[in-house]
mmCIF file of C-alpha atoms in Angstrom:
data_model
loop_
_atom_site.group_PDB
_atom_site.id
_atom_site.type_symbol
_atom_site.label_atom_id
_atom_site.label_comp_id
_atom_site.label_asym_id
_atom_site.label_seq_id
_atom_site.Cartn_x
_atom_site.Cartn_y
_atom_site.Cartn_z
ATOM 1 C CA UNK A 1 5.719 -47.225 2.367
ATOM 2 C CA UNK A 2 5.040 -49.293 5.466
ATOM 3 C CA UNK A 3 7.636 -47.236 7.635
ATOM 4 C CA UNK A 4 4.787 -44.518 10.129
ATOM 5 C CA UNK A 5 7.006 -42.252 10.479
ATOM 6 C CA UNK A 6 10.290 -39.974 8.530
ATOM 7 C CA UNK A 7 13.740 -39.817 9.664
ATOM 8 C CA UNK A 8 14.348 -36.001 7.497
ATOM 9 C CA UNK A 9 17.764 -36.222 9.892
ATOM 10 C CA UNK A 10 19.023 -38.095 6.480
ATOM 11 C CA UNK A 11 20.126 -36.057 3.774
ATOM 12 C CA UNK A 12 18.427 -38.111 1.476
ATOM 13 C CA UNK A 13 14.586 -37.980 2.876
ATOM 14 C CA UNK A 14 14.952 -34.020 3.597
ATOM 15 C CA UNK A 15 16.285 -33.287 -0.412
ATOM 16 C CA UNK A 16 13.278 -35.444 -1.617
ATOM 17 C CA UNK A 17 10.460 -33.534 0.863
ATOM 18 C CA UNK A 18 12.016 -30.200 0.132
ATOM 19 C CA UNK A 19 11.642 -30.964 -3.774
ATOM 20 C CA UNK A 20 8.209 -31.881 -3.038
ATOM 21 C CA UNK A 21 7.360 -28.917 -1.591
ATOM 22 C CA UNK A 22 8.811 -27.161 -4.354
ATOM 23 C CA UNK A 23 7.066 -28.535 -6.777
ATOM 24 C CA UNK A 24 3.561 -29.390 -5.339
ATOM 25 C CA UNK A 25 0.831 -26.883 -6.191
ATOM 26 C CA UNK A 26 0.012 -24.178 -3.500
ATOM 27 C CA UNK A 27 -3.857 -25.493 -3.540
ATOM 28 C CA UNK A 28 -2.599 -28.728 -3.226
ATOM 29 C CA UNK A 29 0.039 -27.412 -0.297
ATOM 30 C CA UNK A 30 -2.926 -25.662 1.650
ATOM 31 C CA UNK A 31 -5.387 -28.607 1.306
ATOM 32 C CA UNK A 32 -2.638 -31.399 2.707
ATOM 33 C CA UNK A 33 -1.420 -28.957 5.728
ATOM 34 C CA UNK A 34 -5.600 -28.566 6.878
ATOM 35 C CA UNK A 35 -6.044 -31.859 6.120
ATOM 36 C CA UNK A 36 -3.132 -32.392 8.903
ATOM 37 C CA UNK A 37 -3.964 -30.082 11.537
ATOM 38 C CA UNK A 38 -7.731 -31.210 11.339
ATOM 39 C CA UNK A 39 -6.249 -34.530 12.088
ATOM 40 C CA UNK A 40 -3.974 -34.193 14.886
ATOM 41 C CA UNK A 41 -3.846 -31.316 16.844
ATOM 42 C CA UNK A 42 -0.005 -31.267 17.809
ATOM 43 C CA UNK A 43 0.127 -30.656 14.072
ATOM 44 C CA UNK A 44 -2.365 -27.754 13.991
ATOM 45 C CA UNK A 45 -0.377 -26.064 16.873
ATOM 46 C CA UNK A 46 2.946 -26.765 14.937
ATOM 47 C CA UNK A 47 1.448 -24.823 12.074
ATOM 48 C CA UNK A 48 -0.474 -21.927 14.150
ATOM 49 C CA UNK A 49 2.309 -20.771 15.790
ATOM 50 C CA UNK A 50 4.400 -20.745 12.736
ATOM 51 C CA UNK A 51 2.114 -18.573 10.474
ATOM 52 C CA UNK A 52 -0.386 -17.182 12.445
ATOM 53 C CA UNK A 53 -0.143 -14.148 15.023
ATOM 54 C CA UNK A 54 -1.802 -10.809 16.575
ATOM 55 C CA UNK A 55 -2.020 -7.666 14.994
ATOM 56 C CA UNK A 56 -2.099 -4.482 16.347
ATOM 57 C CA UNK A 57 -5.660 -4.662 17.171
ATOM 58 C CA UNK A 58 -4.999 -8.376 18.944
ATOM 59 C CA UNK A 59 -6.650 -9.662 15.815
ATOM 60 C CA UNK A 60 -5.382 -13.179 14.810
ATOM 61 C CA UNK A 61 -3.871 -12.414 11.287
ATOM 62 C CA UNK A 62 -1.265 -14.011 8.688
ATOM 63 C CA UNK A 63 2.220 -13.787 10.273
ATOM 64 C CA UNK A 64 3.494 -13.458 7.006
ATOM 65 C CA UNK A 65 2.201 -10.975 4.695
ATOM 66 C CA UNK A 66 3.422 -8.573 1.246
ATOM 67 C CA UNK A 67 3.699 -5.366 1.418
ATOM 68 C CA UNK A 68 1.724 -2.966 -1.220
ATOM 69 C CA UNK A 69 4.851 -0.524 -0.636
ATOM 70 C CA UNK A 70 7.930 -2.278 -1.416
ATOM 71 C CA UNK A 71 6.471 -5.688 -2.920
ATOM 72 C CA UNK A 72 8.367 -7.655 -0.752
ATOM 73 C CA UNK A 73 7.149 -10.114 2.622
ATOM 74 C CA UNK A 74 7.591 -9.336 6.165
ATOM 75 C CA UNK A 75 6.506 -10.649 9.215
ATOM 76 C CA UNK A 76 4.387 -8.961 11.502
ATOM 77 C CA UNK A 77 5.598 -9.445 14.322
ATOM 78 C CA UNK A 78 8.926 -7.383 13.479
ATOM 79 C CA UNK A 79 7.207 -5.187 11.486
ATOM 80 C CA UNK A 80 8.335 -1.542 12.778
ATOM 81 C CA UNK A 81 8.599 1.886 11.963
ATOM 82 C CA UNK A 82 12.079 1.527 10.005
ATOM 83 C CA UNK A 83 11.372 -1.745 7.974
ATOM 84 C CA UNK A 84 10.105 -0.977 4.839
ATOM 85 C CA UNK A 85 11.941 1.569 2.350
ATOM 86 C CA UNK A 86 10.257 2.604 -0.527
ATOM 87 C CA UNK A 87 8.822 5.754 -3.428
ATOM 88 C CA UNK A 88 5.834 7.300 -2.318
ATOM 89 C CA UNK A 89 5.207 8.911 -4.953
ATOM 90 C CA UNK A 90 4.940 8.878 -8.890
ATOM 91 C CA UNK A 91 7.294 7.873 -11.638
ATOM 92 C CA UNK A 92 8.126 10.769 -13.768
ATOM 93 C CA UNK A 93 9.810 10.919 -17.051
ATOM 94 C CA UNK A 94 13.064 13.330 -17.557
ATOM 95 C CA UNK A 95 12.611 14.831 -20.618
ATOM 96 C CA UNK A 96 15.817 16.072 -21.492
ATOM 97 C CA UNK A 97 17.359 12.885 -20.991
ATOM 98 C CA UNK A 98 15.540 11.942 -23.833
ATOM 99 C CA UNK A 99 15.325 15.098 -26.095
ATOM 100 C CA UNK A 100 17.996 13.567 -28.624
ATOM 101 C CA UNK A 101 16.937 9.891 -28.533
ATOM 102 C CA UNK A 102 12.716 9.814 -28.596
ATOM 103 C CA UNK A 103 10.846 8.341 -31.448
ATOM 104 C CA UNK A 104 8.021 10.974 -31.211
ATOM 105 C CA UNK A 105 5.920 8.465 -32.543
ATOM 106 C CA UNK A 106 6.980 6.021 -29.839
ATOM 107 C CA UNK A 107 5.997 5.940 -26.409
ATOM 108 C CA UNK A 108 8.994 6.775 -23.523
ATOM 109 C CA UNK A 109 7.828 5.191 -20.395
ATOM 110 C CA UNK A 110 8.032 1.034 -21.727
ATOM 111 C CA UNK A 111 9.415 -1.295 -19.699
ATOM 112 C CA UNK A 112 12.263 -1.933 -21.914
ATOM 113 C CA UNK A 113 13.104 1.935 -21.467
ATOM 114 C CA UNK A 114 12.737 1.550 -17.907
ATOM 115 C CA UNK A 115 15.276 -1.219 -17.590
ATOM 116 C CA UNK A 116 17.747 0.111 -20.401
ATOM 117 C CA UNK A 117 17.174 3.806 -19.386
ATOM 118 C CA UNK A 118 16.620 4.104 -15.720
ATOM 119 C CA UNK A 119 18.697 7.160 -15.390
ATOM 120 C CA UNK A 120 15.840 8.916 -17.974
ATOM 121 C CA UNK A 121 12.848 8.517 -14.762
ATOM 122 C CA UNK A 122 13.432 10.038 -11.872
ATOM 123 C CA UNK A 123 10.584 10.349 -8.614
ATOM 124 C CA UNK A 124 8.958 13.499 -7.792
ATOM 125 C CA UNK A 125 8.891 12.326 -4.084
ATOM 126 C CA UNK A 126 12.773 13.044 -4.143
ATOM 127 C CA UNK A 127 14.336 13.695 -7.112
ATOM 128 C CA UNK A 128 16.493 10.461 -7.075
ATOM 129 C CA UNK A 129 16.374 7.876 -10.700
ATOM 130 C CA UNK A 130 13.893 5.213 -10.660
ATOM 131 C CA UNK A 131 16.763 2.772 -9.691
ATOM 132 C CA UNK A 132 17.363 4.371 -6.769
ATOM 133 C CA UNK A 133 16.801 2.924 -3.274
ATOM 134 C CA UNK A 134 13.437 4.561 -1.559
ATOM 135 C CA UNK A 135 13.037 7.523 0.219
ATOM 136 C CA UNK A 136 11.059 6.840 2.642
ATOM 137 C CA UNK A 137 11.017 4.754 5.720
ATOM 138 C CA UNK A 138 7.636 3.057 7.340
ATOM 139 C CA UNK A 139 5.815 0.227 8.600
ATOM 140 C CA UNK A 140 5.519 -2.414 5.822
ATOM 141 C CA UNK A 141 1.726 -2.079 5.205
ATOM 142 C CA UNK A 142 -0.322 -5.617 4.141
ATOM 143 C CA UNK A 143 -2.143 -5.677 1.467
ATOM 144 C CA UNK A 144 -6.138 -4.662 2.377
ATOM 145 C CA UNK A 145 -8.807 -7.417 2.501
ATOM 146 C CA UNK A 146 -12.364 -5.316 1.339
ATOM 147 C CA UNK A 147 -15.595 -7.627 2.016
ATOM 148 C CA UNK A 148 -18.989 -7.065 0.602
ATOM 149 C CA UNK A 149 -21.730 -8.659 1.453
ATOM 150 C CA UNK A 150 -19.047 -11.700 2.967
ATOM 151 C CA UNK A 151 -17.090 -12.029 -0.824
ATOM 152 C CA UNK A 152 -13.731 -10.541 -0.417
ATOM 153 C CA UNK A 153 -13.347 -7.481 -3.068
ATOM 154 C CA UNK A 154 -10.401 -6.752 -5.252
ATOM 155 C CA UNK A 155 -8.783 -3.235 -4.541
ATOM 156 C CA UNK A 156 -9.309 -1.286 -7.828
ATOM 157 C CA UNK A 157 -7.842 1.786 -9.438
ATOM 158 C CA UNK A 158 -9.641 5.021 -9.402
ATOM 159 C CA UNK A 159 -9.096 7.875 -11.140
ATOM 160 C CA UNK A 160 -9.043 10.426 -8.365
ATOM 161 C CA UNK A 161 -5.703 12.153 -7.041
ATOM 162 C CA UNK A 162 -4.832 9.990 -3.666
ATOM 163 C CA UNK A 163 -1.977 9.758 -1.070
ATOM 164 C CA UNK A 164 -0.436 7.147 -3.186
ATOM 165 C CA UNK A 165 -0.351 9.103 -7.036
ATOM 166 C CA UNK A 166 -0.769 12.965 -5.065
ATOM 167 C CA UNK A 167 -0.314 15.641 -7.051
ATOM 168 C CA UNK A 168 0.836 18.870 -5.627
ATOM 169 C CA UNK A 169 -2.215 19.637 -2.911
ATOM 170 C CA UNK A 170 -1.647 23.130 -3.432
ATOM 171 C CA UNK A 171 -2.875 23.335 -6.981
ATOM 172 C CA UNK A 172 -5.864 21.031 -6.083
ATOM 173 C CA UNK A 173 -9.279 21.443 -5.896
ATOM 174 C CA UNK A 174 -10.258 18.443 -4.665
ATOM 175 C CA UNK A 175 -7.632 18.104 -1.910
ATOM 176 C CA UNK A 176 -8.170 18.658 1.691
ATOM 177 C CA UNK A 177 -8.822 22.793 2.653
ATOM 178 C CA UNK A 178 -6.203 25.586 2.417
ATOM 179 C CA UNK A 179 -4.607 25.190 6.351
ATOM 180 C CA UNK A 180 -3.950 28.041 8.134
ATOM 181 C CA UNK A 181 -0.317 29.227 9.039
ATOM 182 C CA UNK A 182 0.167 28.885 12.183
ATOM 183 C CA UNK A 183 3.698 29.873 13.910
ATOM 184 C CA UNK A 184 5.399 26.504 15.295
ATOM 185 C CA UNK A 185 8.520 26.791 17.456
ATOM 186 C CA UNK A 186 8.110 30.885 16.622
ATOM 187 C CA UNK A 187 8.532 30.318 13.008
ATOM 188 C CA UNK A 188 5.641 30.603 10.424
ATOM 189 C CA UNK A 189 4.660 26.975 8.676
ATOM 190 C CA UNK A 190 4.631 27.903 5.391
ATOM 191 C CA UNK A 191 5.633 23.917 3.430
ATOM 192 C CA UNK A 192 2.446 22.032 2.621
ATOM 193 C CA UNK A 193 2.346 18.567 3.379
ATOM 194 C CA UNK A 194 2.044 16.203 -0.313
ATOM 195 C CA UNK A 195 -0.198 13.732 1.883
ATOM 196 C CA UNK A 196 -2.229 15.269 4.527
ATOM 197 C CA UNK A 197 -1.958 19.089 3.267
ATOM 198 C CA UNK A 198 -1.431 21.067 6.124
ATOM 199 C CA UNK A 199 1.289 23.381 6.465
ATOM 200 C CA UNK A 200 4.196 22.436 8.727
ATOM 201 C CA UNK A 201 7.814 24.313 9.328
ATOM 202 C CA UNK A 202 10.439 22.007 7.653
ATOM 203 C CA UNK A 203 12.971 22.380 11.168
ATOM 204 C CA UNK A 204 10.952 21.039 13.112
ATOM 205 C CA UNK A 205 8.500 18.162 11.518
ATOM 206 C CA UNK A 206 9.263 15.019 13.087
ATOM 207 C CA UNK A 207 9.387 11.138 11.974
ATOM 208 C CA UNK A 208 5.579 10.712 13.107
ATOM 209 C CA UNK A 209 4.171 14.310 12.585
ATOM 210 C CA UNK A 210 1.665 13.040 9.629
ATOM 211 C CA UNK A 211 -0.834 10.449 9.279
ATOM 212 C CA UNK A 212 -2.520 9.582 5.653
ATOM 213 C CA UNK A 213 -4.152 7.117 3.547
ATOM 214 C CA UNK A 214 -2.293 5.815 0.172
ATOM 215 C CA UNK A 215 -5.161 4.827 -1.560
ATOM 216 C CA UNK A 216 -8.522 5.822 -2.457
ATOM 217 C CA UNK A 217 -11.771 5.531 -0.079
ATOM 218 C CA UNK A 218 -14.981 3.856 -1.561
ATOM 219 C CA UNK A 219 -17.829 3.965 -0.480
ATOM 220 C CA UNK A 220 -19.377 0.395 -0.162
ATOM 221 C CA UNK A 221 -23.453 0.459 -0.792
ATOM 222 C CA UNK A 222 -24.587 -2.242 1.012
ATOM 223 C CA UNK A 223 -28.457 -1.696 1.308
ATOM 224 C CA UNK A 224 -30.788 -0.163 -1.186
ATOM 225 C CA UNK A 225 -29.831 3.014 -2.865
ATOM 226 C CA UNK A 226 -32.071 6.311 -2.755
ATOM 227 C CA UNK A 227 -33.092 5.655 -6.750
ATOM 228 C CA UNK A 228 -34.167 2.162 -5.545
ATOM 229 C CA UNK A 229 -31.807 0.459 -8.674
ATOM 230 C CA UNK A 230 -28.795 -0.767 -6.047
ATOM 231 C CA UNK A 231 -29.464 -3.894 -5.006
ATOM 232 C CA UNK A 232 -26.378 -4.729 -2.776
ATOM 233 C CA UNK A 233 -24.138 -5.464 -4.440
ATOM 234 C CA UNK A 234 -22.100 -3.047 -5.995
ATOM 235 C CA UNK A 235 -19.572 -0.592 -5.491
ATOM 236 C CA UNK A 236 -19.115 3.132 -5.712
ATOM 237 C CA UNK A 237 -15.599 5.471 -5.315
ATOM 238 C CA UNK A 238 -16.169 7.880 -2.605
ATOM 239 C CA UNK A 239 -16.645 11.176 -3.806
ATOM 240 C CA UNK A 240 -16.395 14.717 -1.523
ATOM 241 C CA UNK A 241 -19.823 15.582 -3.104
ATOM 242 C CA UNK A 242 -21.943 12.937 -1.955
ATOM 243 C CA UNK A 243 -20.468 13.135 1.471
ATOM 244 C CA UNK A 244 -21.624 17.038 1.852
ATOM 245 C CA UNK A 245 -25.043 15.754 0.673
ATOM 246 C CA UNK A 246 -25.217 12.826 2.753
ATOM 247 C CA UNK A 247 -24.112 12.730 6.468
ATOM 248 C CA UNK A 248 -25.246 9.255 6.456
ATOM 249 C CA UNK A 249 -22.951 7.026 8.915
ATOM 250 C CA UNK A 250 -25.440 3.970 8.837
ATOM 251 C CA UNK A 251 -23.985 0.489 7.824
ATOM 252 C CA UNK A 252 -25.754 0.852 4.785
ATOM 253 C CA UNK A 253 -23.475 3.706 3.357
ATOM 254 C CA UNK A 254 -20.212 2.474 4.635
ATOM 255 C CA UNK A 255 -16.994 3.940 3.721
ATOM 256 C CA UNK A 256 -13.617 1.760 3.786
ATOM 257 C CA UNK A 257 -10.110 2.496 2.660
ATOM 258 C CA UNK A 258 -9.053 0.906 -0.142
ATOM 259 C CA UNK A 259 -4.894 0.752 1.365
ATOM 260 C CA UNK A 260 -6.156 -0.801 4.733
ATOM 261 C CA UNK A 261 -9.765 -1.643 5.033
ATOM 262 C CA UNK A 262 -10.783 1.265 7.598
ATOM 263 C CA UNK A 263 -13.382 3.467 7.635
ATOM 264 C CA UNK A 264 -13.279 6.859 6.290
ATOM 265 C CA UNK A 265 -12.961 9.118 9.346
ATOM 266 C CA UNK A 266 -10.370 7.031 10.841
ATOM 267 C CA UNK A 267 -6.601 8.586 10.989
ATOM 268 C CA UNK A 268 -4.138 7.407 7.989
ATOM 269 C CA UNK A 269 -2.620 4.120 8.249
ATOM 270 C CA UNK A 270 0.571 5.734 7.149
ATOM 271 C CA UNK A 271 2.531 7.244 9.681
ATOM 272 C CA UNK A 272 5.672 9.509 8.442
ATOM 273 C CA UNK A 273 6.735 12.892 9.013
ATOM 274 C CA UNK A 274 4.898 15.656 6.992
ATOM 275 C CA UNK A 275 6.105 15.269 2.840
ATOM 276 C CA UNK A 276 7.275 17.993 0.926
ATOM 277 C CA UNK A 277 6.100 19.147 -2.205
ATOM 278 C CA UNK A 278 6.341 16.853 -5.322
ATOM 279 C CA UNK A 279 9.745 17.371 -7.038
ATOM 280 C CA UNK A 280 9.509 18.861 -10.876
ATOM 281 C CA UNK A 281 13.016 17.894 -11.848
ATOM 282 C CA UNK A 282 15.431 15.198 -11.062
ATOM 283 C CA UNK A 283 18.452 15.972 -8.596
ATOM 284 C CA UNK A 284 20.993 15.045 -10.725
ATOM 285 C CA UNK A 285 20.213 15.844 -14.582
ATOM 286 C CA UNK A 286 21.343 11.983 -16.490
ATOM 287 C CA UNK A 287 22.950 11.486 -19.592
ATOM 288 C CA UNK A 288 22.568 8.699 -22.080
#
């Protein structure tokens, strides 16, 4: 091509760039857009104010992120408090659903059962089949970005009961402390909260009464270790008794979320009203 510039006004020359686009490899994508903006500045400005913006904390950030809740991308900057509707909490199989029709030597919760059957799962966050639309309305929440030692960290599963997977608090060890009833609008709170576990009265808990955490906390060991064997650069899940044993705020024994990347005495990062108890049957009892 001799032509130094692109009419994409023609049908023709906009088809052909959108295929491209379309087809070309994201590394391939990133690496020709840098390439541009490191050229030509107009170009970088094009580009930075299409997909890069402030965050809450005036940080500059991805406009466009996925949510960890529902899956899906938002932008930031229209992000609010109704925008993302979604399960909080676990998928749980109906068992009389599928009394007459389980292969005891099979296992129930496949994903060809859950697509074929989802009237036979129901959530304990509300009762409702796993098909059903979510329960809950928040914030879309990014994905967390964990650093050690400057190498970004993948978020990993633990095995301890969290916001996310909660079991009932009540019947918890682990959980937060029994709360005190306390009388709120002259009635006693007597409903404990799934995901911060105090006790609220259900007439009057409003949209933004609770603040929690869906993941776990781990604590990131970025210095030497007390045994002298760490050496940086490893990882450890947070636990309740190493915290009683060590009061240790330094930089060398910091804690970070694993849902949003804060520290471990900072409020939730999801903001709701207080959840009820986990739900031990479906709403409506399904048929196959």
């Amino acid at each position: 091509m001799t032509s130094t510039t692109i009419d994409l006004s023609t049908t023709d020359n906009f088809v052909v760039l959108r295929t491209a686009l379309s087809k070309t490899p994201k590394a391939i994508l990133e690496r020709t857009i840098l390439e541009g903006a490191q050229t030509d500045s107009r170009v970088a400005k094009i580009f930075w104010d299409a997909l890069v913006a402030l965050d809450d904390s005036d940080a500059k950030v991805a406009k466009f992120q996925t949510c960890r809740h529902c899956k899906q991308g938002f932008d930031i900057t229209t992000n609010d408090h109704n925008s993302c509707v979604w399960h909080y909490g676990n998928l749980t199989i109906d068992e009389e659903v599928w009394v007459d029709h389980y292969d005891p030597d099979g296992p129930i919760d496949t994903k060809e059962n859950r697509e074929d059957a989802p009237h036979g799962f129901f959530w304990d966050c509300c009762g409702l089949q796993l098909d059903s639309e979510g329960c809950l309305r928040t914030k879309h929440a990014p994905l967390a970005v964990l650093k050690r030692n400057d190498r970004v960290l993948e978020p990993v599963e633990s095995a301890r009961e969290t916001g996310r997977y909660p079991s009932e608090i009540s019947e918890r060890n682990s959980g937060p402390p029994p709360a005190k009833k306390r009388k709120v609008g002259g009635k006693k709170a007597n409903t404990r909260c799934r995901a911060c576990g105090e006790l609220y009265d259900e007439s009057v808990n409003t949209e933004r009464a609770c603040n929690w955490h869906d993941f776990d906390a781990v604590r990131k060991i970025t210095g030497e270790s007390k045994d002298g064997n760490c050496d940086g650069d490893e990882d450890q899940y947070y636990s309740d008794d190493e915290d009683e044993a060590d009061e240790d705020d330094s930089e060398a024994r910091m804690i970070q979320w694993t849902c949003c990347g804060s520290k471990e005495k900072e409020g939730g990062c999801v903001v709701t009203q207080h959840l009820p108890p986990r739900r031990l049957r479906p709403i409506v009892e399904a048929t196959i």
